[in-house]
Short mmCIF file of C-alpha atoms in Angstrom, two decimals:
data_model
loop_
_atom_site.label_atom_id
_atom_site.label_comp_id
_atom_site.label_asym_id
_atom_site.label_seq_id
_atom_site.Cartn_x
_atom_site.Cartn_y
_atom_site.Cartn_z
CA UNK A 1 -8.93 -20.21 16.60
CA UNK A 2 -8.04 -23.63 15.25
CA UNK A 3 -5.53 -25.85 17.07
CA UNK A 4 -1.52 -25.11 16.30
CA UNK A 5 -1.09 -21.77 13.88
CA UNK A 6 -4.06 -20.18 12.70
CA UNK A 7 -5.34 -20.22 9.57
CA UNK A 8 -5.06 -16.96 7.04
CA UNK A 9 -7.32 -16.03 4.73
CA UNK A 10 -5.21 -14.06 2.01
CA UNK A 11 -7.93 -11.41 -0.55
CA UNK A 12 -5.82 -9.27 -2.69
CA UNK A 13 -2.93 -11.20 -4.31
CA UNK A 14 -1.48 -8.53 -6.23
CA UNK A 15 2.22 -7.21 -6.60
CA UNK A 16 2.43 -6.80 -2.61
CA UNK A 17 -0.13 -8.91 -1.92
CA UNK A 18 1.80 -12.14 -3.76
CA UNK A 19 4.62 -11.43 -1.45
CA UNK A 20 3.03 -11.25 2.00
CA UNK A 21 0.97 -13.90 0.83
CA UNK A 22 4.62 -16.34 -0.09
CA UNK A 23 6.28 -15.22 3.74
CA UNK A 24 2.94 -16.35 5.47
CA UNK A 25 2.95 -19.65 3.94
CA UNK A 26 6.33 -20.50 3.60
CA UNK A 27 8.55 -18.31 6.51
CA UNK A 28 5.78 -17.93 8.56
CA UNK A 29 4.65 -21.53 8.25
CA UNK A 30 0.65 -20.54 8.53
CA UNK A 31 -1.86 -22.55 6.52
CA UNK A 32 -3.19 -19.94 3.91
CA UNK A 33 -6.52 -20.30 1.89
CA UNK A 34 -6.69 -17.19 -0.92
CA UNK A 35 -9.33 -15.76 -2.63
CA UNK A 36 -9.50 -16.86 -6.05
CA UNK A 37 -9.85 -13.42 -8.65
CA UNK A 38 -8.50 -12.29 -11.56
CA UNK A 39 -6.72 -9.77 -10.41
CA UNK A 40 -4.50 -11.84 -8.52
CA UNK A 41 -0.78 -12.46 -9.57
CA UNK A 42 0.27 -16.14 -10.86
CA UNK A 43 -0.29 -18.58 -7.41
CA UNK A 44 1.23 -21.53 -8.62
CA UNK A 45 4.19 -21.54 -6.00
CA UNK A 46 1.57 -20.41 -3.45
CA UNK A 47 -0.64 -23.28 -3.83
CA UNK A 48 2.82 -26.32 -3.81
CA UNK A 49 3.71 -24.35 -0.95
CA UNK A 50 0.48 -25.33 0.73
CA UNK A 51 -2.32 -23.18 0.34
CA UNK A 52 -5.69 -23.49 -1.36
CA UNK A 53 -8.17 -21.23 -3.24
CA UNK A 54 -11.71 -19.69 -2.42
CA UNK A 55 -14.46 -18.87 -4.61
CA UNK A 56 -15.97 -16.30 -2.36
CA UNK A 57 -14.58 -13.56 0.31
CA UNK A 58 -17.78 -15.16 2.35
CA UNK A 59 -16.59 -18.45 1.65
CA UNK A 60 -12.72 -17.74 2.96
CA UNK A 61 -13.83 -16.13 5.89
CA UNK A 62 -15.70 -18.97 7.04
CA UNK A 63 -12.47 -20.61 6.92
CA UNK A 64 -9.84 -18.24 8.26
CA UNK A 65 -9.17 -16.99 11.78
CA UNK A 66 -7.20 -14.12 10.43
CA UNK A 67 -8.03 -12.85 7.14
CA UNK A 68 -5.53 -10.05 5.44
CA UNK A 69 -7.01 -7.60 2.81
CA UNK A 70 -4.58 -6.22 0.66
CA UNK A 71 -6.53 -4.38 -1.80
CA UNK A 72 -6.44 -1.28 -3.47
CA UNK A 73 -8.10 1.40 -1.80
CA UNK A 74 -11.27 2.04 0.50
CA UNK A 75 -14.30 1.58 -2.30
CA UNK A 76 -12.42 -2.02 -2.76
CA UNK A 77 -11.84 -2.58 1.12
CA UNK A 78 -16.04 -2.15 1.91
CA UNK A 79 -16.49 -3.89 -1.37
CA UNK A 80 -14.93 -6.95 0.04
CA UNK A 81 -16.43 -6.78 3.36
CA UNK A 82 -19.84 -5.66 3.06
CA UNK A 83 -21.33 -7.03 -0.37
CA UNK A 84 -23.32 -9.90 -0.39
CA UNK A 85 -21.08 -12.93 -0.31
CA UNK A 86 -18.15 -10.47 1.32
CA UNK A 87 -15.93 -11.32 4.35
CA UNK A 88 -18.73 -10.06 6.72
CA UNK A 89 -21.13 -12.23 5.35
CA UNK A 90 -18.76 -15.59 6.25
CA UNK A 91 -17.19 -13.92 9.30
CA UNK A 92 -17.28 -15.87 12.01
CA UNK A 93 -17.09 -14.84 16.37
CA UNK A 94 -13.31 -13.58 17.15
CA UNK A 95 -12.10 -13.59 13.94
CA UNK A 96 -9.45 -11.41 13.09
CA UNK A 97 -9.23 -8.39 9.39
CA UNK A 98 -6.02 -7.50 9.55
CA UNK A 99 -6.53 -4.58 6.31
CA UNK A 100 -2.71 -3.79 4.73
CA UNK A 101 -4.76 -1.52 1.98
CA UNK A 102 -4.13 2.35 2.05
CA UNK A 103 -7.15 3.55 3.01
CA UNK A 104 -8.96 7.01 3.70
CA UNK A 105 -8.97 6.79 7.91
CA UNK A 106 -12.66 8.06 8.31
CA UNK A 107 -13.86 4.67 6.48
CA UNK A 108 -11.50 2.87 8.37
CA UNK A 109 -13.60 3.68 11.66
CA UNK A 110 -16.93 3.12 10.30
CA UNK A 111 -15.56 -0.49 9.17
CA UNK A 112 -13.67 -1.15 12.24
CA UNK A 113 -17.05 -0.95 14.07
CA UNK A 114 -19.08 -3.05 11.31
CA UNK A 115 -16.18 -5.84 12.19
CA UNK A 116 -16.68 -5.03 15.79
CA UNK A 117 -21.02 -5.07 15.61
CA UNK A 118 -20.54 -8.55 13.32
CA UNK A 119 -17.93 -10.07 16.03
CA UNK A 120 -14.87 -9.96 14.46
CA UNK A 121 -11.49 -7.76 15.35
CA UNK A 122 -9.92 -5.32 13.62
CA UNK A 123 -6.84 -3.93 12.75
CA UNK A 124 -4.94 -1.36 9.76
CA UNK A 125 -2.16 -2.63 9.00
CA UNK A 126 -1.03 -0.02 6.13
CA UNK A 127 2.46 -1.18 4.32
CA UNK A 128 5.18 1.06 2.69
CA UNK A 129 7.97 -0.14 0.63
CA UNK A 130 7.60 -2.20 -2.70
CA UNK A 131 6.89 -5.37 -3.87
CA UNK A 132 10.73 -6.05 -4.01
CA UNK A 133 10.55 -6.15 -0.01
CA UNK A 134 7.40 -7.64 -0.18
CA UNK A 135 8.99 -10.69 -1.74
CA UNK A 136 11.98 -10.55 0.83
CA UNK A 137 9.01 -10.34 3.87
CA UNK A 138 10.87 -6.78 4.71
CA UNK A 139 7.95 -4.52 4.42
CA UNK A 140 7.40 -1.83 6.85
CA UNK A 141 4.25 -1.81 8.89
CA UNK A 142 2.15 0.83 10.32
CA UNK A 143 -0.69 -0.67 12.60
CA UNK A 144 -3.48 0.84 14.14
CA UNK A 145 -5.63 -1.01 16.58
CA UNK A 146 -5.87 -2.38 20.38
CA UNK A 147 -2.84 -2.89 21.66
CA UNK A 148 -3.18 -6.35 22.83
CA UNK A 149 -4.89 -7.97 19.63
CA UNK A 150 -1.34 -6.09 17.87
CA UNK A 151 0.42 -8.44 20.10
CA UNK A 152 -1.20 -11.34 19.76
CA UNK A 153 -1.07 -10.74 16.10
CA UNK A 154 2.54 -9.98 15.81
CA UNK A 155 3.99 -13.05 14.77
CA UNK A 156 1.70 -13.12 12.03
CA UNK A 157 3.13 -9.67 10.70
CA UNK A 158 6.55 -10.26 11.35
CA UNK A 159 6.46 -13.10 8.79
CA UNK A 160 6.25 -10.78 5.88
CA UNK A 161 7.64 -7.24 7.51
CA UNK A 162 10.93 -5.98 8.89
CA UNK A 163 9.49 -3.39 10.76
CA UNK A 164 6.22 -3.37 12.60
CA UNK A 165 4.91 0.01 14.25
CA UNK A 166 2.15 0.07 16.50
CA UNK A 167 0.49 3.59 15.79
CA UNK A 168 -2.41 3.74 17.86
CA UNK A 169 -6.04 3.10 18.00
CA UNK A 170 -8.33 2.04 14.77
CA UNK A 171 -7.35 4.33 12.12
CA UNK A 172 -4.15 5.74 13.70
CA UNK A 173 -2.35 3.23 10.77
CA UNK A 174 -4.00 4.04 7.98
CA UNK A 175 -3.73 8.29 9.34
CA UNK A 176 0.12 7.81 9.11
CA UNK A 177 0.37 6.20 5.69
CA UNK A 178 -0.90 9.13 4.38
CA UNK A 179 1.25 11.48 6.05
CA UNK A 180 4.01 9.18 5.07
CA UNK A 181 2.69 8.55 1.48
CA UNK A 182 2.21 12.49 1.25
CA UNK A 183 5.75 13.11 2.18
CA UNK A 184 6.82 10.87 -0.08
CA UNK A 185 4.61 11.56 -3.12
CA UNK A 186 5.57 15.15 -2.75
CA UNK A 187 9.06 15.09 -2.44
CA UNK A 188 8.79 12.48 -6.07
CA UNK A 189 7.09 15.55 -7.89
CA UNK A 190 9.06 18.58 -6.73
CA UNK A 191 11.82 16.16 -8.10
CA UNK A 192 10.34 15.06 -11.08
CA UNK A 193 9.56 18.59 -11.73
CA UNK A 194 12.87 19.79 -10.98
CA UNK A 195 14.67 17.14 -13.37
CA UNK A 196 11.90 18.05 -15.85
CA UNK A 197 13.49 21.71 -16.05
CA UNK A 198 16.96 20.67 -15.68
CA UNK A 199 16.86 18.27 -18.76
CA UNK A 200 14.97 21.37 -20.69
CA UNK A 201 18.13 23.72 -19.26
CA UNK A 202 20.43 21.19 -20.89
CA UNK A 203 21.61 20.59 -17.02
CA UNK A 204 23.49 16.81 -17.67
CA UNK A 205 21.34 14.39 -15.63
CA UNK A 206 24.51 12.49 -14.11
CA UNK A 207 25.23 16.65 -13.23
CA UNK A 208 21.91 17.03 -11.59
CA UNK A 209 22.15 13.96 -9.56
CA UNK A 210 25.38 14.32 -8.35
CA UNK A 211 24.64 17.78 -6.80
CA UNK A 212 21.53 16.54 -5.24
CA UNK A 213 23.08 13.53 -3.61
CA UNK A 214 25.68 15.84 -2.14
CA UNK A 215 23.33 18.72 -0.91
CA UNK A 216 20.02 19.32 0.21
CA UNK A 217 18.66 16.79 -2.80
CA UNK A 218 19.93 13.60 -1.07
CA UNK A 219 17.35 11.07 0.46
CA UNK A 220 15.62 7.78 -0.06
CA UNK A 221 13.40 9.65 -2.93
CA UNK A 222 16.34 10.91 -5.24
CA UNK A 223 17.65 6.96 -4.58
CA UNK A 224 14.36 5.49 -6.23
CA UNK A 225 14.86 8.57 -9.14
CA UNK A 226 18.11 8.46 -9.56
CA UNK A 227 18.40 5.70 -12.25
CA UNK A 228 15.09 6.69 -14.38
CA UNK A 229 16.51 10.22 -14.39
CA UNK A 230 20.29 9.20 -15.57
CA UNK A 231 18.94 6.42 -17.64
CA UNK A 232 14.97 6.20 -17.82
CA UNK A 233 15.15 2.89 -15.69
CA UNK A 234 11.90 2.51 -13.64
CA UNK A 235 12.93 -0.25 -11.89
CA UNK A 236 13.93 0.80 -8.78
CA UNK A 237 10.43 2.92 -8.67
CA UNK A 238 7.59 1.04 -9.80
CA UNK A 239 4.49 3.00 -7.95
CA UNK A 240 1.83 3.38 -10.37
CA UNK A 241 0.66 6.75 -10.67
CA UNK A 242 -2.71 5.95 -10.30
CA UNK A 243 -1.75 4.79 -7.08
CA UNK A 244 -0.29 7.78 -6.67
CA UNK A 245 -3.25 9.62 -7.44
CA UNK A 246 -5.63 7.77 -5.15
CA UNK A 247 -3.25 8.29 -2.46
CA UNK A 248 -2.86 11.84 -3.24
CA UNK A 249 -6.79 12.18 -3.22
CA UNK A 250 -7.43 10.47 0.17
CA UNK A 251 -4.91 12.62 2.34
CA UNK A 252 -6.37 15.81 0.37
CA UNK A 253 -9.84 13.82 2.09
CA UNK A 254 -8.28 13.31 5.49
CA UNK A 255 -6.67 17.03 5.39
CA UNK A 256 -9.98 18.10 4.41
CA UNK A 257 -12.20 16.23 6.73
CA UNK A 258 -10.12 17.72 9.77
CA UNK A 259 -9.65 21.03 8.64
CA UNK A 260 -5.64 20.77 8.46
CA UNK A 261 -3.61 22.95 5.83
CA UNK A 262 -3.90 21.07 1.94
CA UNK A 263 -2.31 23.70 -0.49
CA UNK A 264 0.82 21.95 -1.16
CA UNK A 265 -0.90 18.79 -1.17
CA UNK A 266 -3.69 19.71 -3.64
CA UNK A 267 -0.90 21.30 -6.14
CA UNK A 268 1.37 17.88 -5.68
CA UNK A 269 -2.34 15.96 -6.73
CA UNK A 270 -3.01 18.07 -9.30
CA UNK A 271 0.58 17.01 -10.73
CA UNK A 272 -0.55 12.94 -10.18
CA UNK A 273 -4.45 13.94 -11.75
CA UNK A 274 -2.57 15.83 -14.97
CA UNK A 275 -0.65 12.28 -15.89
CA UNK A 276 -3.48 10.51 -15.46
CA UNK A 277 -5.40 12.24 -18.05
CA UNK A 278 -2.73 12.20 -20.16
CA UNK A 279 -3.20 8.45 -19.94
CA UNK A 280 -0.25 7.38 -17.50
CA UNK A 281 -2.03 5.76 -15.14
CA UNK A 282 0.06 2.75 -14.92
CA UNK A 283 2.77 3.99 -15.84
CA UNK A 284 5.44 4.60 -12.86
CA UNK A 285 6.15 7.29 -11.57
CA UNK A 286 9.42 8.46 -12.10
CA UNK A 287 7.54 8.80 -15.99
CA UNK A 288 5.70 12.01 -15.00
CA UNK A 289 9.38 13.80 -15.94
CA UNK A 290 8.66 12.75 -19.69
CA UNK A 291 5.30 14.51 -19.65
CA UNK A 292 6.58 17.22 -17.75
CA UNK A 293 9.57 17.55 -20.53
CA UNK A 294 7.05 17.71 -22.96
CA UNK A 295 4.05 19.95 -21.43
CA UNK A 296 5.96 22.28 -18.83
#
C-alpha cells in the first residue's frame, strides 16, 4: 500500500454509492480516485473535496489499494471485474475489492477466487439502509471474508457505516443480505397487500396504521409505509422495485441452489415481477399498493 492512508478506488457512484463515496473522502480522510460513468450521481463536491476521476475500472485499479464496488447486482459486479479494461485487468499484488453490491453468493465465490488467482483480496461487504444513511456514513454492514483482512480494513468501513458485522467467510455477507433483504421485502408486500384491501374495505388509512403500530403490525417496515399509506409520501421508502425484484430473484437463486424452502419467497417475487410489468420499475415501493388497489 502507499505511504500514510491508502488510496480508494470508488466504481459505482450511485444513490448509496455518492454517500460512501463523500464519508471516505471527507470523514474518513482517504484519497479517493472514482470511476468516471454515466451512471454516476453529480461529483462535483466529491472532486473539491479531493478526489479525481478514471476513465477505466483497469485504469483505477492500477491506482487504488482498496477499490469499493458498489454496483447493482452480480452481472454488473463480473462486468466490472472481468471485461477487458475491468478492475482485474489493472489489479495490482495485495490489492484489496471490498464489493458493497447485493449479490447472488454462489458468484461471489467464483469471484472471490478470480481476485485471489489474480493477487488481489477480497471481501462482501453487502449494505442495508438507504441513501439517507448513506449520506450520514450510518449504513449497516454485513461482511464476509478473512477475518484479519476485515480488521485491517475496518477503519476504512467505519468511515461510511454505523454498524459493521463480520459474517463469516467469502460469501457469508452477501448470504445474509438476502436473508435480510427477504425478510424485509416480504414483510413490505404482505403490507402493501394488506393496505391494498383495507383502502378497497373503506378501512381509514390513519385507522389501519394506528392498529398496526399498536399490535402485531408494528416494526421498522410499517415505519418506512406508514407515510405513503396515510399520505402517498415515498420518501421515507425509496427502494426501487426493480431492486426489489432483482433481490427477490437472487435469494429465490440462493434458496434454490441449496435446496432450502422458496414458496413464500417465490409468491412475495411474483408480487415485485407483476409491478414490473406493469411498468413500475423505478417506481418505489411503497407504490405497488396503487397497483394492487387497482388490479387485486
Amino acid at each position: 500500500m502507499s505511504a500514510g492512508k491508502p488510496r480508494v478506488g470508488m466504481i459505482g457512484v450511485g444513490m448509496m454509492g455518492h454517500g460512501i463515496a463523500l464519508n471516505v473522502v471527507t470523514k474518513g480522510g482517504y484519497p479517493l480516485v472514482l470511476l468516471d460513468h454515466p451512471g454516476n450521481q453529480p461529483v462535483d463536491d466529491l472532486l473539491a473535496a479531493g478526489a479525481t476521476l478514471s476513465a477505466s475500472a483497469a485504469d483505477l485499479a492500477r491506482q487504488a489499494d482498496i477499490v469499493i464496488l458498489c454496483v447493482t447486482g452480480t452481472p454488473q459486479v463480473e462486468d466490472v471485474l472481468f471485461k477487458p479494461d475491468g478492475v482485474l485487468a489493472g489489479i495490482r499484488p495485495g490489492t484489496i475489492i471490498i464489493d458493497c453490491s447485493t449479490a447472488i453468493p454462489s458468484s461471489t465465490v467464483r469471484v472471490a477466487e478470480a481476485v485471489h488467482k489474480a493477487g488481489g483480496l477480497f471481501l462482501d461487504a453487502p449494505m442495508t439502509r438507504t441513501p439517507k444513511e448513506a449520506a450520514q456514513g450510518r449504513l449497516n454492514l454485513i461482511v464476509g471474508g478473512d477475518k484479519e483482512l476485515f480488521d485491517r480494513c475496518l477503519p476504512l468501513l467505519r468511515s461510511y457505516a454505523e454498524n459493521v458485522v463480520h459474517a463469516g467467510p467469502v460469501g457469508a455477507g452477501h448470504r445474509m443480505k438476502l436473508l435480510h433483504n427477504y425478510v424485509s421485502l416480504g414483510f413490505s408486500a404482505v403490507l402493501a397487500e394488506a393496505a391494498a384491501c383495507a383502502e378497497r374495505a373503506g378501512v381509514q388509512p390513519e385507522v389501519f396504521t394506528d392498529i398496526l403500530a399498536t399490535g402485531g403490525g408494528g416494526g421498522v417496515v410499517l415505519d418506512r409505509l406508514r407515510p405513503y399509506i396515510e399520505s402517498r409520501d415515498t420518501s421515507s421508502f425509496r427502494f426501487s422495485i426493480a431492486n426489489a425484484n432483482k433481490d427477490m430473484g437472487y435469494y429465490a437463486a440462493m434458496a434454490e441452489e441449496i435446496g432450502a424452502a422458496r414458496e413464500t419467497a417465490l409468491g412475495v417475487l411474483h408480487t415485485y415481477q407483476r409491478a414490473c410489468e406493469a411498468g413500475l420499475e423505478q417506481a418505489a415501493v411503497p407504490e405497488i399498493i396503487d397497483l394492487m388497489v387497482r388490479q387485486p
